[in-house]
Amino acid sequence: MENETVKETVSKNFIEQIIEKDLAEGKYEEICTRFPPEPNGYLHIGHAKSILLNYGLAQKYHGKFNMRFDDTNPTKERVEFVESIKKDIKWLGADWEDRLYFASDYFEQMYEAAVKLIKKGKAFVCDLSAEEIREYRGTLTEPGKESPYRERSVEENLDLFERMKNGEFEDGTKVLRAKIDMASPNINMRDPVIYRVAHMTHHNTGDKWCIYPMYDFAHPIEDAIEGVTHSICTLEFEDHRPLYDWVVRELEYPHPPKQIEFAKLYLTNVVTGKRYIKKLVEDGIVDGWDDPRLVSIAALRRRGFTPESIQKFVELCGVSKANSSVDYAMLEYCIREDLKMKAPRMMAVLDPVKLVIDNYPEGQTEELEVPNNMENPELGSRTVPFGKELYIEREDFMEVPVKKYKRLYPGNEVRLMNAYFVTCTSCEKDEEGNVAVIHCTYDPASKGGNSPDGRKVKGTIHWVCAQTAVEAECRLYENIVDEEKGVYNKEDGSLNLNPNSLTVMEKCYVEPELGKAQAYDRFQFVRNGFFCADCHDSTADRPVFNRIVSLKSSFKLNP
């Protein structure tokens, strides 16, 4: 019907449903979300889901988004990781504006919060060793035993905790524990440790503190101080939620945040564990945390992935309560879809062999106009040099062709892309019997790749002009692990590495325009895939290109 209004049904995930219910009931005037990484390594593709989810919710509901470093553990935290994380998040498109925070800025408030719990009789200083605390904790089927130090007086606990802060005790000799319930079916509630002694220099506070809060105690305090309304985290924290709620309740925050858990993003056959990546870096198997074979956000950026492709990938993965794995091919699908209309299509010969057009005028060159992307006319066109000697891909010639081979072989005519029809006449070989030069003739009337007499050719090959070609290095990547064996060796837990994860093509030839490529510039190399100028190694004298992804995939997006 003409005047009938059709309403689109928009499906909301369970987190959006919770937020909308809270807003409708007036629990919060506006929402505030946060992304709280610990700066002890580089972020990976799994973190991208959390970043974009938290930022996206704040945007959708016109709320605030906090960027907060959860730097309560100085053992492995470094300024290098802080800076890399900030760079990654900005690149992904999440803008925290002026809302950048550090958990370590709240150490004084966390200390005061611990003192408040002691005064309420809800925390005590314990002298048990870490091993003894584990023994006292009990099991999933047996309750724990109370610490012999559990009934210390408030005064004694206050005195001991202050002396812990003042540096009177060695690491591991004393901890502060919450006093909750050693018989709780949830082991996290069995008098958990909330402060420990650690004489370590902190990247942000230096040597001011020698006691540091535990994550489960610090995190809800950080959220409450910052006014976070919905503390969105992954499923492994579901069993920690009762402790999160206990902390904000006992500390009597007027507007306690709400923790909500969602399923992590698992990619098949990739390495995300920081311990494993650190070993790969230290052993020189990869050239850093941003090696293009890894799936850290820095590595994906260096390889040539776009923020838009990762945003699309996260969107396709969705938000749920159930853990599941996603095939890496879906991430590749997203970058292909993103680049196919916006990347210029250039000619590059990765495994070159010389082609000589015997009847082309000696010393002559010409400029041919070539579209930058035939599917997207808005990208315009460019001119490409053409001459008597060219480079073509070695696989585009066979002296004795196999059945249905449509490219160059003696007597066969093919189209040089956007140029002319050529007919192969002969070839020259080197001392080892390898084809060194291919000879052909061209039809001057077929300029632009079409014959005036209407004859058809079945094969089209790309090329670059030998006289003006730029020498380049191209790096072809496969999965760093052997997909058939799986990521981890079942016997010793080591990685099943793929010896062919990197192939370096050192003497490629590319058209002159590619010699001007800047770091992160992306192109489609005709028939060879999508490539990106490497941000570390590519120079004006010698461009280096990383293959982002090949052109074809078996992955199909379900309608």
Coordinates of C-alpha atoms in Angstrom, one line a residue:
M1 CA 0.0 0.0 0.0
E2 CA 1.2 3.5 -0.9
N3 CA 0.8 5.2 2.4
E4 CA 1.7 2.2 4.6
T5 CA 4.8 2.8 6.7
V6 CA 7.1 -0.1 6.9
K7 CA 9.0 -0.3 10.2
E8 CA 12.4 -2.0 10.2
T9 CA 13.0 -4.5 13.0
V10 CA 16.4 -4.0 14.6
S11 CA 17.7 -6.9 16.6
K12 CA 19.5 -5.8 19.8
N13 CA 22.1 -7.9 21.6
F14 CA 21.6 -8.7 25.3
I15 CA 23.9 -5.9 26.5
E16 CA 22.0 -3.3 24.6
Q17 CA 18.8 -4.7 26.1
I18 CA 20.2 -4.4 29.6
I19 CA 21.3 -0.8 29.0
E20 CA 18.0 0.3 27.5
K21 CA 16.2 -1.2 30.4
D22 CA 18.4 0.6 32.9
L23 CA 18.0 3.9 31.1
A24 CA 14.2 3.4 30.9
E25 CA 14.0 2.7 34.6
G26 CA 16.1 5.8 35.4
K27 CA 19.0 3.9 37.1
Y28 CA 21.5 6.1 35.2
E29 CA 21.1 9.5 33.6
E30 CA 23.7 8.5 31.0
I31 CA 25.9 5.5 30.5
C32 CA 29.6 5.3 30.8
T33 CA 31.7 2.4 29.5
R34 CA 35.5 1.8 29.6
F35 CA 38.2 -0.3 28.0
P36 CA 40.7 -1.2 30.7
P37 CA 43.8 -3.1 29.3
E38 CA 46.8 -4.0 31.5
P39 CA 49.9 -2.6 29.8
N40 CA 51.9 -5.8 29.8
G41 CA 51.9 -6.6 26.1
Y42 CA 50.4 -5.6 22.7
L43 CA 46.7 -5.8 22.0
H44 CA 45.4 -8.5 19.7
I45 CA 42.3 -9.0 17.5
G46 CA 40.3 -10.3 20.5
H47 CA 40.8 -7.0 22.3
A48 CA 39.4 -5.2 19.2
K49 CA 36.0 -6.7 20.0
S50 CA 36.0 -5.3 23.5
I51 CA 37.3 -1.9 22.4
L52 CA 34.7 -1.4 19.6
L53 CA 31.9 -2.9 21.8
N54 CA 32.5 -0.5 24.7
Y55 CA 33.1 2.5 22.5
G56 CA 30.2 1.7 20.2
L57 CA 27.8 1.4 23.1
A58 CA 28.9 4.8 24.5
Q59 CA 28.3 6.3 21.1
K60 CA 25.0 4.7 20.5
Y61 CA 23.5 5.8 23.8
H62 CA 25.2 9.2 23.8
G63 CA 27.3 8.4 26.8
K64 CA 30.9 8.5 27.8
F65 CA 33.8 6.2 27.0
N66 CA 36.9 5.9 29.3
M67 CA 40.3 4.7 28.3
R68 CA 41.9 3.3 31.4
F69 CA 45.1 1.5 31.9
D70 CA 44.7 -1.2 34.6
D71 CA 48.3 -0.8 35.8
T72 CA 48.1 -2.3 39.3
N73 CA 50.8 -5.0 38.7
P74 CA 54.3 -3.5 38.0
T75 CA 55.8 -6.9 37.3
K76 CA 55.4 -6.9 33.6
E77 CA 54.1 -3.4 32.8
R78 CA 56.1 -1.1 30.5
V79 CA 55.7 2.4 29.0
E80 CA 56.3 0.8 25.6
F81 CA 53.0 -1.2 26.0
V82 CA 51.1 1.9 27.2
E83 CA 52.1 3.8 24.0
S84 CA 51.4 0.9 21.7
I85 CA 47.9 0.4 23.2
K86 CA 47.0 4.1 22.8
K87 CA 48.1 4.0 19.2
D88 CA 46.1 0.9 18.5
I89 CA 42.9 2.2 20.0
K90 CA 43.1 5.5 18.2
W91 CA 43.7 3.7 14.9
L92 CA 40.6 1.5 15.5
G93 CA 38.6 4.7 15.7
A94 CA 37.8 4.7 19.4
D95 CA 38.2 8.3 20.7
W96 CA 38.5 8.7 24.5
E97 CA 38.8 12.5 24.1
D98 CA 40.1 13.8 27.5
R99 CA 39.0 10.7 29.4
L100 CA 42.4 8.9 29.7
Y101 CA 42.9 7.4 33.1
F102 CA 45.4 5.2 35.0
A103 CA 44.4 2.8 37.8
S104 CA 47.7 3.8 39.5
D105 CA 46.3 7.3 39.9
Y106 CA 43.8 5.8 42.4
F107 CA 46.4 4.0 44.6
E108 CA 45.7 6.4 47.5
Q109 CA 41.9 5.9 47.2
M110 CA 42.4 2.2 47.0
Y111 CA 44.5 2.2 50.1
E112 CA 41.8 4.3 51.9
A113 CA 39.2 1.8 50.7
A114 CA 41.2 -1.1 52.2
V115 CA 41.4 0.8 55.5
K116 CA 37.6 1.3 55.4
L117 CA 37.1 -2.5 55.0
I118 CA 39.5 -3.1 57.9
K119 CA 37.5 -0.7 60.1
K120 CA 34.3 -2.4 59.2
G121 CA 35.8 -5.8 60.2
K122 CA 35.7 -6.9 56.5
A123 CA 39.4 -7.3 55.9
F124 CA 42.4 -8.6 57.8
V125 CA 46.2 -9.0 57.5
C126 CA 47.2 -12.6 56.9
D127 CA 50.7 -14.1 57.5
L128 CA 50.0 -17.3 55.6
S129 CA 52.3 -18.0 52.6
A130 CA 50.9 -18.1 49.1
E131 CA 51.1 -21.9 49.2
E132 CA 49.4 -22.1 52.6
I133 CA 46.6 -19.8 51.3
R134 CA 46.0 -22.2 48.4
E135 CA 45.9 -25.2 50.8
Y136 CA 43.4 -23.4 53.1
R137 CA 41.2 -22.4 50.2
G138 CA 39.6 -25.8 49.7
T139 CA 38.3 -27.3 46.5
L140 CA 35.2 -27.1 44.3
T141 CA 33.6 -29.8 46.5
E142 CA 35.2 -29.0 49.9
P143 CA 34.9 -25.7 51.8
G144 CA 38.1 -23.9 52.8
K145 CA 39.5 -23.4 56.3
E146 CA 39.7 -20.0 58.0
S147 CA 43.1 -18.4 58.4
P148 CA 44.5 -18.5 62.0
Y149 CA 45.0 -14.7 61.5
R150 CA 41.4 -14.0 60.6
E151 CA 40.3 -12.8 64.0
R152 CA 43.0 -10.2 64.5
S153 CA 41.5 -7.0 66.0
V154 CA 40.7 -4.0 63.9
E155 CA 43.5 -2.1 65.6
E156 CA 46.1 -4.7 65.0
N157 CA 45.1 -5.0 61.3
L158 CA 45.2 -1.2 60.8
D159 CA 48.7 -1.2 62.4
L160 CA 50.0 -4.1 60.3
F161 CA 48.5 -2.7 57.1
E162 CA 50.1 0.7 57.6
R163 CA 53.5 -1.0 58.3
M164 CA 53.0 -3.0 55.1
K165 CA 52.6 0.3 53.3
N166 CA 55.7 1.7 55.0
G167 CA 57.9 -1.1 53.7
E168 CA 58.5 -3.0 57.0
F169 CA 57.8 -6.4 55.6
E170 CA 59.4 -8.5 52.8
D171 CA 57.5 -9.6 49.7
G172 CA 55.3 -12.6 50.3
T173 CA 55.3 -12.3 54.1
K174 CA 52.0 -10.6 54.6
V175 CA 48.8 -9.9 52.5
L176 CA 45.6 -8.2 53.2
R177 CA 42.5 -10.4 52.7
A178 CA 38.8 -9.6 52.4
K179 CA 36.8 -11.3 55.2
I180 CA 33.9 -12.9 53.4
D181 CA 33.1 -16.7 53.6
M182 CA 35.5 -19.6 53.5
A183 CA 32.6 -22.0 52.9
S184 CA 31.3 -20.1 49.8
P185 CA 30.6 -22.4 46.8
N186 CA 32.4 -19.7 44.8
I187 CA 36.1 -20.0 45.5
N188 CA 36.6 -16.3 44.6
M189 CA 34.6 -15.4 47.7
R190 CA 36.8 -17.4 50.1
D191 CA 38.6 -14.5 51.8
P192 CA 40.4 -13.4 48.6
V193 CA 43.7 -11.5 48.8
I194 CA 43.2 -7.8 48.0
Y195 CA 46.7 -6.4 48.7
R196 CA 50.2 -7.8 48.6
V197 CA 53.6 -6.6 49.4
A198 CA 55.8 -6.0 46.3
H199 CA 58.9 -3.9 46.5
M200 CA 58.9 -3.0 42.8
T201 CA 59.3 0.2 40.8
H202 CA 56.0 1.1 39.0
H203 CA 56.1 2.7 35.5
N204 CA 53.8 5.5 36.7
T205 CA 54.3 5.9 40.5
G206 CA 58.0 5.0 40.7
D207 CA 58.9 3.7 44.2
K208 CA 56.1 5.5 46.1
W209 CA 54.3 2.3 46.8
C210 CA 55.6 -1.1 48.0
I211 CA 52.1 -2.6 48.3
Y212 CA 49.8 -3.1 45.4
P213 CA 46.1 -4.0 45.1
M214 CA 44.9 -7.2 43.4
Y215 CA 42.9 -6.9 40.2
D216 CA 39.6 -8.1 41.7
F217 CA 39.8 -5.5 44.4
A218 CA 41.1 -2.6 42.3
H219 CA 38.9 -3.0 39.2
P220 CA 35.4 -2.3 40.8
I221 CA 37.0 0.7 42.7
E222 CA 38.3 2.1 39.5
D223 CA 34.9 1.7 37.8
A224 CA 33.1 3.3 40.7
I225 CA 35.5 6.3 41.0
E226 CA 35.2 7.0 37.3
G227 CA 31.4 6.8 37.2
V228 CA 31.4 3.7 34.9
T229 CA 27.8 2.4 34.7
H230 CA 28.3 -0.8 32.8
S231 CA 31.5 -2.7 33.3
I232 CA 31.6 -4.9 30.3
C233 CA 34.1 -7.8 30.4
T234 CA 34.6 -11.3 29.1
L235 CA 33.1 -14.5 30.3
E236 CA 36.0 -15.7 32.5
F237 CA 35.1 -12.9 34.9
E238 CA 31.5 -14.2 35.4
D239 CA 32.6 -16.1 38.6
H240 CA 34.3 -13.0 39.8
R241 CA 31.1 -10.8 39.6
P242 CA 30.0 -11.7 43.2
L243 CA 33.3 -10.3 44.5
Y244 CA 33.0 -7.2 42.2
D245 CA 29.5 -6.6 43.7
W246 CA 30.7 -7.2 47.2
V247 CA 33.5 -4.6 46.9
V248 CA 31.3 -1.8 45.6
R249 CA 28.6 -2.7 48.1
E250 CA 30.9 -2.8 51.2
L251 CA 32.6 0.4 50.1
E252 CA 29.1 2.0 49.9
Y253 CA 29.5 3.7 46.5
P254 CA 26.3 5.7 45.8
H255 CA 26.0 4.7 42.1
P256 CA 27.6 1.2 41.9
P257 CA 28.6 0.0 38.4
K258 CA 27.1 -3.1 36.9
Q259 CA 29.4 -5.9 35.6
I260 CA 28.1 -7.6 32.4
E261 CA 30.0 -10.5 30.7
F262 CA 30.1 -11.5 27.1
A263 CA 31.9 -14.2 25.0
K264 CA 35.5 -13.7 23.9
L265 CA 36.4 -13.6 20.3
Y266 CA 38.4 -16.7 19.4
L267 CA 40.1 -17.0 16.0
T268 CA 41.0 -20.4 14.8
N269 CA 44.7 -21.3 14.2
V270 CA 46.2 -18.1 15.5
V271 CA 48.6 -17.3 18.3
T272 CA 47.3 -14.7 20.8
G273 CA 49.0 -15.8 24.0
K274 CA 51.5 -13.1 25.2
R275 CA 53.9 -15.8 26.5
Y276 CA 54.1 -17.5 23.1
I277 CA 54.4 -14.2 21.2
K278 CA 57.2 -13.1 23.5
K279 CA 59.1 -16.3 22.8
L280 CA 58.6 -15.9 19.0
V281 CA 60.1 -12.4 19.3
E282 CA 63.0 -13.5 21.6
D283 CA 63.8 -16.4 19.3
G284 CA 63.9 -14.2 16.2
I285 CA 61.2 -16.2 14.5
V286 CA 59.2 -13.0 14.0
D287 CA 60.7 -9.5 13.8
G288 CA 58.7 -8.0 16.7
W289 CA 55.2 -7.8 18.2
D290 CA 54.0 -6.2 14.9
D291 CA 55.3 -8.9 12.6
P292 CA 52.6 -9.3 9.9
R293 CA 52.2 -13.0 10.6
L294 CA 50.8 -12.2 14.1
V295 CA 47.3 -11.0 15.0
S296 CA 48.2 -8.2 17.3
I297 CA 46.4 -5.0 16.2
A298 CA 49.8 -3.5 15.4
A299 CA 50.7 -6.5 13.3
L300 CA 47.4 -6.4 11.4
R301 CA 47.9 -2.6 10.8
R302 CA 51.4 -3.3 9.5
R303 CA 50.2 -6.1 7.2
G304 CA 47.7 -3.7 5.7
F305 CA 44.3 -4.4 7.4
T306 CA 42.1 -1.3 7.7
P307 CA 40.2 -0.2 10.8
E308 CA 37.0 -0.5 8.7
S309 CA 37.7 -4.2 7.9
I310 CA 38.2 -5.0 11.6
Q311 CA 35.1 -3.1 12.6
K312 CA 33.1 -5.1 10.0
F313 CA 34.7 -8.3 11.3
V314 CA 33.7 -7.5 14.9
E315 CA 30.2 -6.6 13.7
L316 CA 29.8 -9.9 11.9
C317 CA 31.0 -11.9 14.9
G318 CA 28.2 -10.3 17.0
V319 CA 27.8 -10.3 20.8
S320 CA 26.7 -13.3 22.7
K321 CA 27.0 -15.2 26.0
A322 CA 28.3 -18.4 24.4
N323 CA 31.9 -19.0 23.5
S324 CA 32.6 -19.9 19.9
S325 CA 35.4 -19.8 17.4
V326 CA 35.6 -17.8 14.2
D327 CA 37.6 -18.9 11.1
Y328 CA 40.4 -16.5 10.2
A329 CA 39.0 -16.7 6.6
M330 CA 36.2 -14.4 7.8
L331 CA 38.7 -11.7 8.8
E332 CA 40.3 -12.1 5.3
Y333 CA 36.8 -11.8 3.7
C334 CA 36.3 -8.4 5.5
I335 CA 39.5 -6.9 4.3
R336 CA 38.8 -8.1 0.7
E337 CA 35.4 -6.5 0.8
D338 CA 36.8 -3.3 2.2
L339 CA 39.6 -2.9 -0.3
K340 CA 38.0 -4.2 -3.5
M341 CA 36.4 -0.9 -4.3
K342 CA 38.9 1.5 -2.9
A343 CA 42.3 0.0 -3.6
P344 CA 43.9 1.0 -7.0
R345 CA 44.7 -2.0 -9.2
M346 CA 48.3 -1.9 -10.2
M347 CA 50.6 -4.2 -12.2
A348 CA 53.4 -5.9 -10.4
V349 CA 55.4 -9.0 -11.5
L350 CA 56.6 -11.1 -8.6
D351 CA 58.4 -13.9 -10.4
P352 CA 59.7 -12.1 -13.6
V353 CA 60.9 -13.3 -16.9
K354 CA 61.7 -11.0 -19.8
L355 CA 59.3 -10.7 -22.8
V356 CA 60.7 -9.1 -26.0
I357 CA 58.4 -7.8 -28.7
D358 CA 60.6 -8.3 -31.8
N359 CA 58.5 -6.1 -34.2
Y360 CA 58.1 -3.2 -31.8
P361 CA 60.1 -0.1 -32.9
E362 CA 63.6 0.0 -31.4
G363 CA 64.0 2.7 -28.7
Q364 CA 60.3 3.7 -28.7
T365 CA 58.2 3.9 -25.6
E366 CA 54.6 5.1 -25.2
E367 CA 52.2 5.9 -22.4
L368 CA 49.0 3.8 -22.1
E369 CA 46.0 5.0 -20.1
V370 CA 44.9 2.5 -17.6
P371 CA 41.9 2.6 -15.2
N372 CA 42.8 2.5 -11.5
N373 CA 39.9 0.3 -10.6
M374 CA 37.5 -1.0 -13.2
E375 CA 34.8 -1.5 -10.6
N376 CA 35.1 2.0 -9.3
P377 CA 35.4 4.7 -12.0
E378 CA 35.7 7.4 -9.3
L379 CA 39.3 6.3 -8.7
G380 CA 40.1 7.6 -12.2
S381 CA 43.0 6.4 -14.4
R382 CA 46.8 6.7 -14.8
T383 CA 49.3 6.4 -17.6
V384 CA 51.6 3.4 -17.7
P385 CA 54.8 3.2 -19.8
F386 CA 55.0 0.5 -22.5
G387 CA 58.0 -0.5 -24.6
K388 CA 59.8 -3.2 -26.6
E389 CA 61.0 -5.1 -23.5
L390 CA 58.6 -6.1 -20.7
Y391 CA 58.5 -8.3 -17.6
I392 CA 55.8 -10.9 -17.2
E393 CA 55.1 -13.6 -14.6
R394 CA 57.1 -16.8 -15.2
E395 CA 54.0 -18.9 -14.8
D396 CA 52.4 -17.0 -17.7
F397 CA 54.5 -18.9 -20.2
M398 CA 54.8 -22.6 -20.9
E399 CA 57.0 -24.0 -23.7
V400 CA 54.9 -27.1 -23.8
P401 CA 51.4 -26.1 -22.5
V402 CA 49.2 -28.4 -20.4
K403 CA 45.6 -29.0 -21.4
K404 CA 43.4 -25.8 -21.3
Y405 CA 46.4 -23.5 -20.7
K406 CA 45.4 -20.1 -22.1
R407 CA 48.4 -18.0 -21.6
L408 CA 51.7 -17.7 -23.6
Y409 CA 53.2 -20.6 -25.5
P410 CA 54.8 -20.8 -29.0
G411 CA 52.2 -20.0 -31.6
N412 CA 49.5 -18.7 -29.1
E413 CA 48.1 -15.2 -29.1
V414 CA 47.2 -13.4 -25.8
R415 CA 46.3 -10.0 -24.7
L416 CA 48.7 -7.8 -22.7
M417 CA 46.4 -6.1 -20.3
N418 CA 45.3 -2.7 -21.5
A419 CA 48.0 -2.8 -24.3
Y420 CA 48.2 -5.1 -27.3
F421 CA 47.7 -8.6 -28.7
V422 CA 51.0 -10.5 -28.8
T423 CA 51.8 -13.9 -30.4
C424 CA 54.6 -16.0 -28.9
T425 CA 57.3 -17.0 -31.5
S426 CA 60.1 -18.6 -29.4
C427 CA 62.1 -18.5 -26.2
E428 CA 65.7 -18.5 -25.1
K429 CA 67.1 -20.6 -22.2
D430 CA 70.0 -20.2 -19.9
E431 CA 72.7 -22.7 -19.2
E432 CA 70.6 -24.5 -16.7
G433 CA 67.7 -24.9 -19.1
N434 CA 65.5 -22.2 -17.5
V435 CA 63.6 -19.9 -19.8
A436 CA 65.4 -16.5 -19.8
V437 CA 63.7 -14.6 -22.6
I438 CA 60.4 -15.0 -24.4
H439 CA 60.0 -13.6 -27.9
C440 CA 56.8 -12.5 -29.5
T441 CA 55.3 -10.1 -32.1
Y442 CA 52.5 -7.6 -31.5
D443 CA 49.6 -6.4 -33.6
P444 CA 49.8 -2.5 -33.6
A445 CA 46.1 -2.4 -34.6
S446 CA 45.0 -4.0 -31.3
K447 CA 46.0 -1.1 -29.0
G448 CA 44.0 -1.0 -25.8
G449 CA 43.6 -4.8 -25.9
N450 CA 41.0 -5.1 -28.7
S451 CA 41.4 -6.2 -32.3
P452 CA 39.6 -4.2 -35.1
D453 CA 38.8 -7.4 -36.9
G454 CA 36.9 -8.8 -34.0
R455 CA 39.1 -11.8 -33.3
K456 CA 39.1 -13.1 -29.8
V457 CA 41.9 -14.2 -27.5
K458 CA 41.3 -16.4 -24.4
G459 CA 44.2 -15.3 -22.3
T460 CA 45.1 -11.9 -20.7
I461 CA 48.3 -11.4 -18.8
H462 CA 49.8 -8.4 -16.9
W463 CA 53.2 -6.9 -17.4
V464 CA 55.5 -4.0 -16.5
C465 CA 57.8 -2.1 -18.9
A466 CA 61.4 -3.2 -18.3
Q467 CA 62.9 0.2 -19.1
T468 CA 60.9 2.0 -16.3
A469 CA 60.1 -0.8 -13.9
V470 CA 61.0 -0.3 -10.2
E471 CA 62.6 -3.2 -8.4
A472 CA 60.8 -4.2 -5.2
E473 CA 60.6 -6.8 -2.5
C474 CA 57.3 -8.6 -1.9
R475 CA 56.5 -10.7 1.2
L476 CA 54.0 -13.4 1.0
Y477 CA 52.5 -14.7 4.2
E478 CA 50.9 -17.9 5.4
N479 CA 49.7 -18.8 8.9
I480 CA 52.6 -18.9 11.3
V481 CA 51.4 -22.2 12.7
D482 CA 50.8 -25.4 10.9
E483 CA 47.0 -25.5 10.5
E484 CA 46.9 -29.3 9.9
K485 CA 48.7 -30.0 13.2
G486 CA 46.9 -27.3 15.2
V487 CA 48.4 -24.4 17.1
Y488 CA 49.9 -26.2 20.0
N489 CA 52.0 -29.4 20.3
K490 CA 50.0 -31.8 22.6
E491 CA 53.1 -33.3 24.0
D492 CA 55.1 -30.3 25.3
G493 CA 52.7 -27.3 24.6
S494 CA 55.1 -25.7 22.1
L495 CA 53.9 -24.1 18.9
N496 CA 53.6 -26.1 15.7
L497 CA 55.3 -23.6 13.5
N498 CA 54.8 -23.5 9.7
P499 CA 58.3 -23.3 8.1
N500 CA 56.7 -21.6 5.0
S501 CA 54.9 -18.8 6.9
L502 CA 57.1 -16.2 5.1
T503 CA 58.2 -16.2 1.5
V504 CA 60.3 -13.2 0.4
M505 CA 60.3 -12.4 -3.3
E506 CA 63.4 -10.2 -3.5
K507 CA 63.5 -9.2 -7.2
C508 CA 60.0 -8.2 -8.2
Y509 CA 59.3 -5.5 -10.8
V510 CA 56.5 -3.0 -10.3
E511 CA 55.2 -0.2 -12.4
P512 CA 56.7 3.3 -11.6
E513 CA 53.8 4.6 -9.7
L514 CA 54.3 2.0 -7.0
G515 CA 57.8 3.3 -6.4
K516 CA 56.2 6.3 -4.8
A517 CA 54.2 4.3 -2.2
Q518 CA 54.2 5.6 1.3
A519 CA 53.9 3.4 4.5
Y520 CA 50.5 1.7 4.8
D521 CA 49.5 2.6 1.2
R522 CA 47.4 -0.3 -0.1
F523 CA 47.0 -1.7 -3.6
Q524 CA 45.6 -4.6 -5.5
F525 CA 48.4 -6.2 -7.5
V526 CA 46.6 -7.6 -10.5
R527 CA 46.1 -11.4 -10.0
N528 CA 48.5 -11.5 -7.1
G529 CA 46.4 -10.1 -4.2
F530 CA 46.1 -7.0 -2.0
F531 CA 49.4 -5.5 -0.8
C532 CA 50.5 -2.8 1.6
A533 CA 53.8 -0.8 1.7
D534 CA 55.7 -2.0 4.8
C535 CA 55.9 0.7 7.4
H536 CA 59.4 -0.3 8.7
D537 CA 61.4 -1.5 5.7
S538 CA 60.0 0.2 2.6
T539 CA 62.1 3.0 1.2
A540 CA 62.0 5.3 -1.9
D541 CA 65.0 3.4 -3.2
R542 CA 63.6 -0.1 -2.5
P543 CA 59.9 -0.4 -1.9
V544 CA 58.8 -3.4 0.2
F545 CA 55.2 -4.7 0.0
N546 CA 53.4 -7.1 2.4
R547 CA 50.7 -9.2 0.9
I548 CA 47.6 -8.5 3.0
V549 CA 45.5 -11.3 1.5
S550 CA 45.2 -13.2 -1.7
L551 CA 42.3 -12.4 -4.1
K552 CA 40.2 -15.5 -3.6
S553 CA 38.8 -17.4 -0.7
S554 CA 36.6 -20.4 0.0
F555 CA 34.8 -18.3 2.7
K556 CA 31.2 -17.4 2.0
L557 CA 29.2 -15.1 4.1
N558 CA 25.8 -16.6 5.0
P559 CA 22.9 -14.5 3.8

